[in-house]
PDB file of C-alpha atoms and ligand atoms in Angstrom:
ATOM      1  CA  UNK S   1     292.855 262.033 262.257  1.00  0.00           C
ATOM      2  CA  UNK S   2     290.749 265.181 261.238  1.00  0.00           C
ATOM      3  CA  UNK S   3     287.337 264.061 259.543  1.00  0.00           C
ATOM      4  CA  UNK S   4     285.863 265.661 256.678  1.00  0.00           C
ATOM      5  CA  UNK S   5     282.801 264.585 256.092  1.00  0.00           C
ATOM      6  CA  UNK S   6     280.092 262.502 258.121  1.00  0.00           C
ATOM      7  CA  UNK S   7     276.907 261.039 257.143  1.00  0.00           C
ATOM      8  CA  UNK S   8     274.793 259.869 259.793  1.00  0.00           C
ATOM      9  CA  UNK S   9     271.223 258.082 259.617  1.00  0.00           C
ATOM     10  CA  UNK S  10     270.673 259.566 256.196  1.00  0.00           C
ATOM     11  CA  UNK S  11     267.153 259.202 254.271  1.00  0.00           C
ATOM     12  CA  UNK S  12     266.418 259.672 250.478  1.00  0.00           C
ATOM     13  CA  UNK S  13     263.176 258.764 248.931  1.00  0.00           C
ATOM     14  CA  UNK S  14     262.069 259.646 245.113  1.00  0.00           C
ATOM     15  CA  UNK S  15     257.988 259.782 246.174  1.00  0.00           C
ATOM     16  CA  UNK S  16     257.330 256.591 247.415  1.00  0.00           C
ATOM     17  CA  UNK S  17     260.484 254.815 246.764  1.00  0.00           C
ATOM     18  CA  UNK S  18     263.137 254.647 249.417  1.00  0.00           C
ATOM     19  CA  UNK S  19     266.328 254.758 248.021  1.00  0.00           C
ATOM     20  CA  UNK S  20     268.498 255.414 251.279  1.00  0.00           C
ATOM     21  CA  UNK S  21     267.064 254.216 254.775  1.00  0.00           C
ATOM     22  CA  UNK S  22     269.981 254.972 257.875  1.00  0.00           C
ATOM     23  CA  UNK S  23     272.833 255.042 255.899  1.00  0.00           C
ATOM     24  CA  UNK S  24     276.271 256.154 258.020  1.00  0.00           C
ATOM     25  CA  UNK S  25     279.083 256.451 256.644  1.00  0.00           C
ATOM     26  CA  UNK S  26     282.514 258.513 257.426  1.00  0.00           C
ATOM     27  CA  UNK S  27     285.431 259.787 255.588  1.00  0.00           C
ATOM     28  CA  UNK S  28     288.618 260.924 257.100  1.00  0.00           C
ATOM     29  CA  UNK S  29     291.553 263.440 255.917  1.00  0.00           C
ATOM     30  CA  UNK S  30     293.647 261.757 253.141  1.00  0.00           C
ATOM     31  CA  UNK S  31     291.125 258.889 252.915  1.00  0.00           C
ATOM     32  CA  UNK S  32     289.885 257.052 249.642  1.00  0.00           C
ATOM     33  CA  UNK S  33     287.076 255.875 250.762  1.00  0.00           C
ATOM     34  CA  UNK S  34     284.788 253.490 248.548  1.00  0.00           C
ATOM     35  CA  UNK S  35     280.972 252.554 248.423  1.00  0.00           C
ATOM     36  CA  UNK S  36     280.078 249.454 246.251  1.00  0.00           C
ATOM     37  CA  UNK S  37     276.984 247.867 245.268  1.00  0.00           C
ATOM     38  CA  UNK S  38     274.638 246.519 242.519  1.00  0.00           C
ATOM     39  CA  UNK S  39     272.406 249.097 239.832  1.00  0.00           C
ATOM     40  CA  UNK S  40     269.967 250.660 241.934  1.00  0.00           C
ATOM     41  CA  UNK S  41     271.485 250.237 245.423  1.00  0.00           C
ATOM     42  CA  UNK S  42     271.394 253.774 246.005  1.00  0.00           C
ATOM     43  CA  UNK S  43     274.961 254.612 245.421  1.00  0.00           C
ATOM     44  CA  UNK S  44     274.416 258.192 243.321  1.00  0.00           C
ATOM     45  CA  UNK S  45     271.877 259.080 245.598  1.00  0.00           C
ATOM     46  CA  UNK S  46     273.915 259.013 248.153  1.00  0.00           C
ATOM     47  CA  UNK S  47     276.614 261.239 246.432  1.00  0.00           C
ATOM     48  CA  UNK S  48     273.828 263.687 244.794  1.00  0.00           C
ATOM     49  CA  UNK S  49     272.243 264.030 248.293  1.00  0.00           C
ATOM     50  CA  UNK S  50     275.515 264.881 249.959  1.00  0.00           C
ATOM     51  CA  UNK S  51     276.322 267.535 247.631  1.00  0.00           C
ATOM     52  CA  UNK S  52     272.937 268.999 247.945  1.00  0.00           C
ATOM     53  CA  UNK S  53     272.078 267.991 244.528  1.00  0.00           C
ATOM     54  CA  UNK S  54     269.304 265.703 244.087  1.00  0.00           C
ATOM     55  CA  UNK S  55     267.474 265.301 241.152  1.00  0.00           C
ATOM     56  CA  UNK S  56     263.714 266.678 240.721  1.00  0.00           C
ATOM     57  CA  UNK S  57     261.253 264.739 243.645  1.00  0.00           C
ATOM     58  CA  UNK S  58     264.126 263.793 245.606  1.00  0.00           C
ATOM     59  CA  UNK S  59     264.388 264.508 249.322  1.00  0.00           C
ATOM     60  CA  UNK S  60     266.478 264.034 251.632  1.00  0.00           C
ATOM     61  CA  UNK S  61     266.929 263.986 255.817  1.00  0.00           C
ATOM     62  CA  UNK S  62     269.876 263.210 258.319  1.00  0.00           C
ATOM     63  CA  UNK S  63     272.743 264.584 258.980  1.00  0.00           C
ATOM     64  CA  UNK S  64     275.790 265.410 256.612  1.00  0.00           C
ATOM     65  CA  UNK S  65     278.589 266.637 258.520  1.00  0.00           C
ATOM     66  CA  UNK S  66     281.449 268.384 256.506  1.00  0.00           C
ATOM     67  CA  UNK S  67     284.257 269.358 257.957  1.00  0.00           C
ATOM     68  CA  UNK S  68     282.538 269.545 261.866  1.00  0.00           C
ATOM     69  CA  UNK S  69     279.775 271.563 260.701  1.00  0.00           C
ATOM     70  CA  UNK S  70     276.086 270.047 259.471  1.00  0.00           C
ATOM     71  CA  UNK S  71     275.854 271.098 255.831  1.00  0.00           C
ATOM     72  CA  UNK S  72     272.354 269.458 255.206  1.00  0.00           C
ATOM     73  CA  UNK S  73     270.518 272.462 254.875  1.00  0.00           C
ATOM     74  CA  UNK S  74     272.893 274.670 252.587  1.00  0.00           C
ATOM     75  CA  UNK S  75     272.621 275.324 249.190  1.00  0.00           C
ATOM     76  CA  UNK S  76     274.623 273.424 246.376  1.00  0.00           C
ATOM     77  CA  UNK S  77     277.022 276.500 245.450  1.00  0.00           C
ATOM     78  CA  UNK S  78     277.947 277.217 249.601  1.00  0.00           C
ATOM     79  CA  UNK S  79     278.914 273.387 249.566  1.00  0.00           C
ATOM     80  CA  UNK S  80     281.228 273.864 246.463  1.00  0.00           C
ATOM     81  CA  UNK S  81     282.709 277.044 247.490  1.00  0.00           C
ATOM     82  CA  UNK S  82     283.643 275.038 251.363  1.00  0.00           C
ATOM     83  CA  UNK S  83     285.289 272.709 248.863  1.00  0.00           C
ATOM     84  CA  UNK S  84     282.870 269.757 248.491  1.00  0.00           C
ATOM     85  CA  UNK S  85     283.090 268.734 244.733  1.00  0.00           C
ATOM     86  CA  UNK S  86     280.779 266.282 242.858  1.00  0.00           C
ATOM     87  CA  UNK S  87     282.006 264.335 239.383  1.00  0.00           C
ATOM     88  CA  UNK S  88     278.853 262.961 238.627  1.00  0.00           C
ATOM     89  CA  UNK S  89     278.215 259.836 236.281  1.00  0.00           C
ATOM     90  CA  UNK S  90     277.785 261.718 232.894  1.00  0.00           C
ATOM     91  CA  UNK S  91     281.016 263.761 233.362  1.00  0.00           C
ATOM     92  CA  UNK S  92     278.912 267.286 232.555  1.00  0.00           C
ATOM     93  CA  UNK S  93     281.266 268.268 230.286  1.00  0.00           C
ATOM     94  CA  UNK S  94     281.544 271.188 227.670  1.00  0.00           C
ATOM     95  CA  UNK S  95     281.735 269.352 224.560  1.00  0.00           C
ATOM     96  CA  UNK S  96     282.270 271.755 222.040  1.00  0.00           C
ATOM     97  CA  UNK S  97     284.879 273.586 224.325  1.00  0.00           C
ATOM     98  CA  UNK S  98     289.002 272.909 224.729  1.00  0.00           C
ATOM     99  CA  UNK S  99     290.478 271.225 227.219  1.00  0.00           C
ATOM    100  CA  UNK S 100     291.771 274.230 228.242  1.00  0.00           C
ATOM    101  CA  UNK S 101     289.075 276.043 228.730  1.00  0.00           C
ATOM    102  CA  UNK S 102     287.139 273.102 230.376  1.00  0.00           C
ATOM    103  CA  UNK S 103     289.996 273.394 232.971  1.00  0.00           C
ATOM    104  CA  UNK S 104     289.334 276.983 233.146  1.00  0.00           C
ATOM    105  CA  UNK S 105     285.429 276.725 234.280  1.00  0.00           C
ATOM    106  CA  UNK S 106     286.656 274.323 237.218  1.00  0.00           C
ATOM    107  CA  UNK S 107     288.672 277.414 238.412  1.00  0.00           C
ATOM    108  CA  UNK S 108     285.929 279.779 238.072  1.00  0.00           C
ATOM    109  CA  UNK S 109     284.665 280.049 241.573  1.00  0.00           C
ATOM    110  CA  UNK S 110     288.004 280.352 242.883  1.00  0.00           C
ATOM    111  CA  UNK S 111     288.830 283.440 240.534  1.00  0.00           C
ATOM    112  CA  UNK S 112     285.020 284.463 241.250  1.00  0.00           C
ATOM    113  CA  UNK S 113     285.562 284.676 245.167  1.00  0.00           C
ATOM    114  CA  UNK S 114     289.559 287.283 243.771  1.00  0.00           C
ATOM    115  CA  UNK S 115     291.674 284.297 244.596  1.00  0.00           C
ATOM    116  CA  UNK S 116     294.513 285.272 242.380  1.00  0.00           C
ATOM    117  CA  UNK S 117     296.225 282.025 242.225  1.00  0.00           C
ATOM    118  CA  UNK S 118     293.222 280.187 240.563  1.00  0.00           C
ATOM    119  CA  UNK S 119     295.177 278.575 238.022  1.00  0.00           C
ATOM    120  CA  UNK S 120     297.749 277.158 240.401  1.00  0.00           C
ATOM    121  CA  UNK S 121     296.312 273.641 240.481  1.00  0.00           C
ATOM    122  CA  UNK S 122     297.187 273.687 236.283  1.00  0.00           C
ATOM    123  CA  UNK S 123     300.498 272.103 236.885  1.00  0.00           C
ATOM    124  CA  UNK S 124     298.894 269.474 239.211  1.00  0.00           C
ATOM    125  CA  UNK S 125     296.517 268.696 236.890  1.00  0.00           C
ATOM    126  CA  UNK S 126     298.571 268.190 233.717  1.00  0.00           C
ATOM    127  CA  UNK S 127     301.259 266.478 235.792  1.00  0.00           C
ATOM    128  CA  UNK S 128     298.640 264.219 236.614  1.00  0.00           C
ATOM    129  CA  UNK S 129     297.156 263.694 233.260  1.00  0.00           C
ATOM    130  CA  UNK S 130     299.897 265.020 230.711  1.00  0.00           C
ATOM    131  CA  UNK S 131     297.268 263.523 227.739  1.00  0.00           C
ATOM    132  CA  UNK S 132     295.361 266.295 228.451  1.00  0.00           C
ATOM    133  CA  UNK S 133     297.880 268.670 228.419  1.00  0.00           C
ATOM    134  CA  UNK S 134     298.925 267.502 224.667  1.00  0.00           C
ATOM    135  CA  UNK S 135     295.558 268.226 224.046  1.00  0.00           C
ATOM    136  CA  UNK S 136     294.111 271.176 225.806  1.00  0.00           C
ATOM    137  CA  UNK S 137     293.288 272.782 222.356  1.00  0.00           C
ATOM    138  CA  UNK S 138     291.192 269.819 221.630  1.00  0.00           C
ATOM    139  CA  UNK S 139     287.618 270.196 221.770  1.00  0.00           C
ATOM    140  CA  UNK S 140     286.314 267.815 224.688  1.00  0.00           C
ATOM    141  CA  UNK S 141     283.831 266.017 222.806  1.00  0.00           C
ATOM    142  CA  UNK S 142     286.368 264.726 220.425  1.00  0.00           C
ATOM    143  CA  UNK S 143     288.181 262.925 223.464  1.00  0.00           C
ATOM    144  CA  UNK S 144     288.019 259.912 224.076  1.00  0.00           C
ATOM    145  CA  UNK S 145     285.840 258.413 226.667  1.00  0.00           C
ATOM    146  CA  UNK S 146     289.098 257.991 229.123  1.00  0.00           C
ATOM    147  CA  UNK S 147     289.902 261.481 228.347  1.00  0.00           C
ATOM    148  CA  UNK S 148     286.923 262.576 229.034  1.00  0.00           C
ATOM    149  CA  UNK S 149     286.363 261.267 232.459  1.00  0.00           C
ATOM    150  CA  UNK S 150     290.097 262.387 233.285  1.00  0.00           C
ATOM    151  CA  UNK S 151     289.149 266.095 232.191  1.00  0.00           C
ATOM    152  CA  UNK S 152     285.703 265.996 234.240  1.00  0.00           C
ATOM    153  CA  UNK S 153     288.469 264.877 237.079  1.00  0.00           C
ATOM    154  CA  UNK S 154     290.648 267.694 236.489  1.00  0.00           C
ATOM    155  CA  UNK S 155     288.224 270.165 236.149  1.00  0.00           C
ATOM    156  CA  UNK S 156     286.782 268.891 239.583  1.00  0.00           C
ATOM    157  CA  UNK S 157     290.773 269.580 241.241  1.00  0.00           C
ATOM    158  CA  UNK S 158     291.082 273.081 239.498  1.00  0.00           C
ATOM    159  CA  UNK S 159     288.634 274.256 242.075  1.00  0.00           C
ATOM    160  CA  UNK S 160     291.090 273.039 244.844  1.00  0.00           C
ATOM    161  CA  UNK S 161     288.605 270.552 246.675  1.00  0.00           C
ATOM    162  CA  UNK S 162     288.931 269.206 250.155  1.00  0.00           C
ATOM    163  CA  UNK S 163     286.550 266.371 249.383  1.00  0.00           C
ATOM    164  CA  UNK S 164     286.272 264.819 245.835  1.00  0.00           C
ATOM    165  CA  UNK S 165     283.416 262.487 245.248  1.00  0.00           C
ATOM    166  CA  UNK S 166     283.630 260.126 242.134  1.00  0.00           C
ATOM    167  CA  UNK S 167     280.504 258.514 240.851  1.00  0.00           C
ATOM    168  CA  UNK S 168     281.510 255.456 238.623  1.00  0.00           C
ATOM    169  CA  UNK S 169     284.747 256.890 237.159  1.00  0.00           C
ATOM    170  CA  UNK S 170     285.019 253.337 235.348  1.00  0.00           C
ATOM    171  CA  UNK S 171     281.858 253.529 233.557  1.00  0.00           C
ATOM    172  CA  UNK S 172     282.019 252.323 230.008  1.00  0.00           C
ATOM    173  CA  UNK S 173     285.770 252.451 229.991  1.00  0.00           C
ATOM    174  CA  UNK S 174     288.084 249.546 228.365  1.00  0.00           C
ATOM    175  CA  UNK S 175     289.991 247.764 230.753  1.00  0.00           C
ATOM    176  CA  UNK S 176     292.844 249.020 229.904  1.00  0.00           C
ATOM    177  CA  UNK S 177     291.694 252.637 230.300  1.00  0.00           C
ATOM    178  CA  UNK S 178     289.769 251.565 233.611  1.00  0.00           C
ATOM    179  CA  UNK S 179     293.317 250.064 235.164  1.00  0.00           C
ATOM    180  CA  UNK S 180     294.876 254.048 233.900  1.00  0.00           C
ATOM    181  CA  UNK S 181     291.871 255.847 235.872  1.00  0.00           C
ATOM    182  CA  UNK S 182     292.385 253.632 239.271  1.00  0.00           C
ATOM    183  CA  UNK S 183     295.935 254.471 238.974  1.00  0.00           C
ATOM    184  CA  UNK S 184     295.120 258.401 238.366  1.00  0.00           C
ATOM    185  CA  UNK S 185     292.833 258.139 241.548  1.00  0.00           C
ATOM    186  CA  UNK S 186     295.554 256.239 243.730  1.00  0.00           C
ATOM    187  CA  UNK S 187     297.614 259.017 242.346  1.00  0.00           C
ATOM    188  CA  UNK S 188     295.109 261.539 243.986  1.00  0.00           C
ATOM    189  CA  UNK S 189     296.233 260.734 247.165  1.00  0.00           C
ATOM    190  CA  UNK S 190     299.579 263.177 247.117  1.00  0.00           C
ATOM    191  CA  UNK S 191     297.330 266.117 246.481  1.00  0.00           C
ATOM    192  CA  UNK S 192     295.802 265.632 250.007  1.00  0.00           C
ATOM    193  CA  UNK S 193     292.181 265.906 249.010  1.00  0.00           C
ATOM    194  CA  UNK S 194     289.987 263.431 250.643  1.00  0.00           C
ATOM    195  CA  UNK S 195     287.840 261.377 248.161  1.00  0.00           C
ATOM    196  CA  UNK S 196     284.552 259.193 248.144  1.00  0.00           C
ATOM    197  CA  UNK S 197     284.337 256.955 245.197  1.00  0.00           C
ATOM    198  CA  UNK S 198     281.418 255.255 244.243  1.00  0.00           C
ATOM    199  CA  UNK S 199     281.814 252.251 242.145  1.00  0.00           C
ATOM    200  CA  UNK S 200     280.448 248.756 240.568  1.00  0.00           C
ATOM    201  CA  UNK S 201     283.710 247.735 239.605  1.00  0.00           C
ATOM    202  CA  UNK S 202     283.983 246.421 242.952  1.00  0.00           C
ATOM    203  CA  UNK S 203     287.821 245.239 242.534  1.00  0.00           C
ATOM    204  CA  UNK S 204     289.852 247.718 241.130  1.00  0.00           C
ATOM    205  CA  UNK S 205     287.783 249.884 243.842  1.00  0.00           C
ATOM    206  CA  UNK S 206     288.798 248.354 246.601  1.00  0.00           C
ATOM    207  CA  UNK S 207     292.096 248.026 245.590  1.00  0.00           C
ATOM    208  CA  UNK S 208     292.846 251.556 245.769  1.00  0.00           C
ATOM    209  CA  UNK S 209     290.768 252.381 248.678  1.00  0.00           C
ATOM    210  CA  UNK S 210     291.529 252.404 252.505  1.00  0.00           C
ATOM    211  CA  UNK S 211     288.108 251.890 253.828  1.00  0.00           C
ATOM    212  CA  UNK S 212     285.174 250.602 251.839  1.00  0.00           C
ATOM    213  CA  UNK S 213     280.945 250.236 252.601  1.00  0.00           C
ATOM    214  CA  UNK S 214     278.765 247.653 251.082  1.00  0.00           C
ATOM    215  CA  UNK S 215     275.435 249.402 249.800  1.00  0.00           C
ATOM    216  CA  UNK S 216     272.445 246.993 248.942  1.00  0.00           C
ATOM    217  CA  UNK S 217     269.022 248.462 248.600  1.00  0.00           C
ATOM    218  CA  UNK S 218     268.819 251.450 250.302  1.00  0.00           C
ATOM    219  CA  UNK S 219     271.248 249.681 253.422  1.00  0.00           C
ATOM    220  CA  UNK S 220     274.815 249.719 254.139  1.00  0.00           C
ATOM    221  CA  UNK S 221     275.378 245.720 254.750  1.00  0.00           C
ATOM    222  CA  UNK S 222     278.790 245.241 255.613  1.00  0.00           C
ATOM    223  CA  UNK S 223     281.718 248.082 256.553  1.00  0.00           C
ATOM    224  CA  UNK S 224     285.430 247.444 257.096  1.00  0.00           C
ATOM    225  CA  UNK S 225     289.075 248.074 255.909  1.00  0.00           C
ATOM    226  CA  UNK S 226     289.334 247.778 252.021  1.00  0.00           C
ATOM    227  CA  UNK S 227     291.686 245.039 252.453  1.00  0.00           C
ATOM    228  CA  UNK S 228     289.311 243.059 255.201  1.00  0.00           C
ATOM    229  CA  UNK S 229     286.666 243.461 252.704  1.00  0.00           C
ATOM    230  CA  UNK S 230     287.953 242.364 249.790  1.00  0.00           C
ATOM    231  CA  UNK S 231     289.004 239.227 251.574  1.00  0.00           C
ATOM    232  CA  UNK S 232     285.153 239.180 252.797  1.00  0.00           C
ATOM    233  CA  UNK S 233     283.821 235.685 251.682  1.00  0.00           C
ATOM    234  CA  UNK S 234     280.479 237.538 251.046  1.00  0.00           C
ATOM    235  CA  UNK S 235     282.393 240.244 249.029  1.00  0.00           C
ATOM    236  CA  UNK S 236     284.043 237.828 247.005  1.00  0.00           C
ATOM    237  CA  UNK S 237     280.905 236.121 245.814  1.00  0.00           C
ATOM    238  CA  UNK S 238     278.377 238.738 245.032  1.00  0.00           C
ATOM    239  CA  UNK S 239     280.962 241.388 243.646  1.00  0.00           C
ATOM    240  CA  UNK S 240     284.196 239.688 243.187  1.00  0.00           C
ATOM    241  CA  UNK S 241     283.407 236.402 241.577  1.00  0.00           C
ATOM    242  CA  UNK S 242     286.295 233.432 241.226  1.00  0.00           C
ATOM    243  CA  UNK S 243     288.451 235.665 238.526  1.00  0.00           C
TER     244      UNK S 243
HETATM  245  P1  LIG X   1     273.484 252.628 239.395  1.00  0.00           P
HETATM  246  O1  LIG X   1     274.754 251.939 239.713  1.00  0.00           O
HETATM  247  O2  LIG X   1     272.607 251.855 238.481  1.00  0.00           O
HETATM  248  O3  LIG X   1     273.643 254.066 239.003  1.00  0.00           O
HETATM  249  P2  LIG X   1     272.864 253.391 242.104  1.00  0.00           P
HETATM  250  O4  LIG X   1     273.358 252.467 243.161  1.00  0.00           O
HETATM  251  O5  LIG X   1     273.626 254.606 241.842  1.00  0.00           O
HETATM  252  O6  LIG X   1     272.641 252.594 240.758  1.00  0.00           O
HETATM  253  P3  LIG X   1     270.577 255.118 242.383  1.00  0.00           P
HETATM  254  O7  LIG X   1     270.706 255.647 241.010  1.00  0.00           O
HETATM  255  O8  LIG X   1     270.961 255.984 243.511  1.00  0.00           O
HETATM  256  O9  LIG X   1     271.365 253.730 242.512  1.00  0.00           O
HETATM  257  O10 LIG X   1     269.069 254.624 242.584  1.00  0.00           O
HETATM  258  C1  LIG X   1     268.552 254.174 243.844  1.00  0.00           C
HETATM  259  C2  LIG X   1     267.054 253.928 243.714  1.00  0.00           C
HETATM  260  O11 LIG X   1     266.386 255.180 243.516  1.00  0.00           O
HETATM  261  C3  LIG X   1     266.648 253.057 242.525  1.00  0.00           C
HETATM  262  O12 LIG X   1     265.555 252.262 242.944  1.00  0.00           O
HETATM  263  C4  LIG X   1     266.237 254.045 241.467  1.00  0.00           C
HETATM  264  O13 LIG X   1     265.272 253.492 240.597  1.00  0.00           O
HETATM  265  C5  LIG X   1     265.647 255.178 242.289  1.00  0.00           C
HETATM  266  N1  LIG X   1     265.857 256.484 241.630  1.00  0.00           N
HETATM  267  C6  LIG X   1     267.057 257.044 241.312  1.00  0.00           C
HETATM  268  N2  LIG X   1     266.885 258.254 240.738  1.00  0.00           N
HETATM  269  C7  LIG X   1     265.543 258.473 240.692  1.00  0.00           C
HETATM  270  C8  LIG X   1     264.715 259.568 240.222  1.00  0.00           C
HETATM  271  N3  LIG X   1     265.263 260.663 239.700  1.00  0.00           N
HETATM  272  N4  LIG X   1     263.379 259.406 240.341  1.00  0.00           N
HETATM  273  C9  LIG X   1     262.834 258.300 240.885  1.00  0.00           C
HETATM  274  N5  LIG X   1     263.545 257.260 241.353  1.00  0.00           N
HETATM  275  C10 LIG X   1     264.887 257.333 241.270  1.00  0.00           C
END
């Protein structure tokens, strides 16, 4: 099995604090592959630091491997363009634009670089949410906060990406709305792009994932099969509990 992206004995302080020490992690074609973990463990780090985008006083060292090639020292926008897509946390989303036209900045790169058939993934992406397409002449920041995170999704898959990391998709969401999401991302799976989710909601993540690591301070603890760790007697108490 091809793999698309590697980490390997990655670093990431903020000044003096250490918020990644040796982390390794792997993700293969076709994968959903999960990291879980308390606040503060160093999960959106890790995703920031992948795509090239830490915050302010970040920094970052090791290797990050993307599709055979170490991407650690190119810019944010070369990443994107190779396909590498981030949803971060807060969504980034254009409030007081459409739907539509949301949609439409995701494809922007790919019409940027004369690929003609930029708005080719439309289809996908109202097939997999059709909410959005009965509303893609809403203004986003009258969606809902489900909507929301499915348009920050879409937008992500009009750009066509080969890897599609998801920082807390679930957070804030009503159950009900968090159960839709974790279908939408199982649902991911048929569109072939590989995808790193980062999550609290320990469960419903590694229900849909294949392959899952356990991130506490700074550390990945345990590693396995999403099924081998969610049977994990360790798993089960700190991020599972009885229920
Ligand atoms: P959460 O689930 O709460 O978002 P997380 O696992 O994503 O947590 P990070 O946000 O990556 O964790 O934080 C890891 C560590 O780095 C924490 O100790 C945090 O306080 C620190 N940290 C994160 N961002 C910054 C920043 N911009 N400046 C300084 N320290 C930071």
């Amino acid at each position: 099995m091809s793999v698309i992206l590697e980490v390997k004995d990655f670093h990431a302080s903020y000044g003096k604090v250490d918020a990644l020490s040796g982390v390794n992690l792997k993700v293969d074609a076709g994968e959903i592959v999960t990291v879980i973990g308390p606040n503060g463990a160093g999960k959106s780090t890790m995703l920031n630091a992948v795509m090239g985008a830490l915050p302010a006083g970040g920094v970052a060292r090791g290797a990050v491997c993307y599709l055979g090639s170490d991407v650690s020292a190119m810019p944010i926008e070369r990443r994107v363009a190779q396909g590498m897509c981030l949803v971060p946390e807060n969504r980034e989303l254009f409030s007081s634009m459409t739907v539509e036209d949301n949609l439409m900045l995701g494809a922007y790169r790919r019409r940027q670089a004369g690929d003609k058939n930029y708005l080719d993934q439309t289809d996908v992406v109202f097939g997999l949410f059709p909410r959005l397409k009965e509303r893609r002449r809403q203004e986003a920041g009258t969606l809902s906060g489900g909507e929301r995170q499915m348009l920050a999704v879409g937008r992500a898959l009009m750009g066509k990406p080969q890897l599609l990391m998801l920082d807390e998709p679930s957070l804030g969401l009503a159950p009900l709305i968090v159960k839709e999401i974790f279908h939408i991302i199982s649902d991911l799976r048929k569109t072939g792009v590989a995808i790193l989710l980062v999550e609290q909601n320990a469960r419903a993540a590694l229900q849909v994932a294949d392959y899952g690591y356990v991130i506490e301070t700074g550390e990945i603890v345990l590693e396995g099969a999403a099924s081998e760790l969610a049977a994990n007697p360790r798993v089960i108490e700190s991020y599972l509990g009885l229920a």
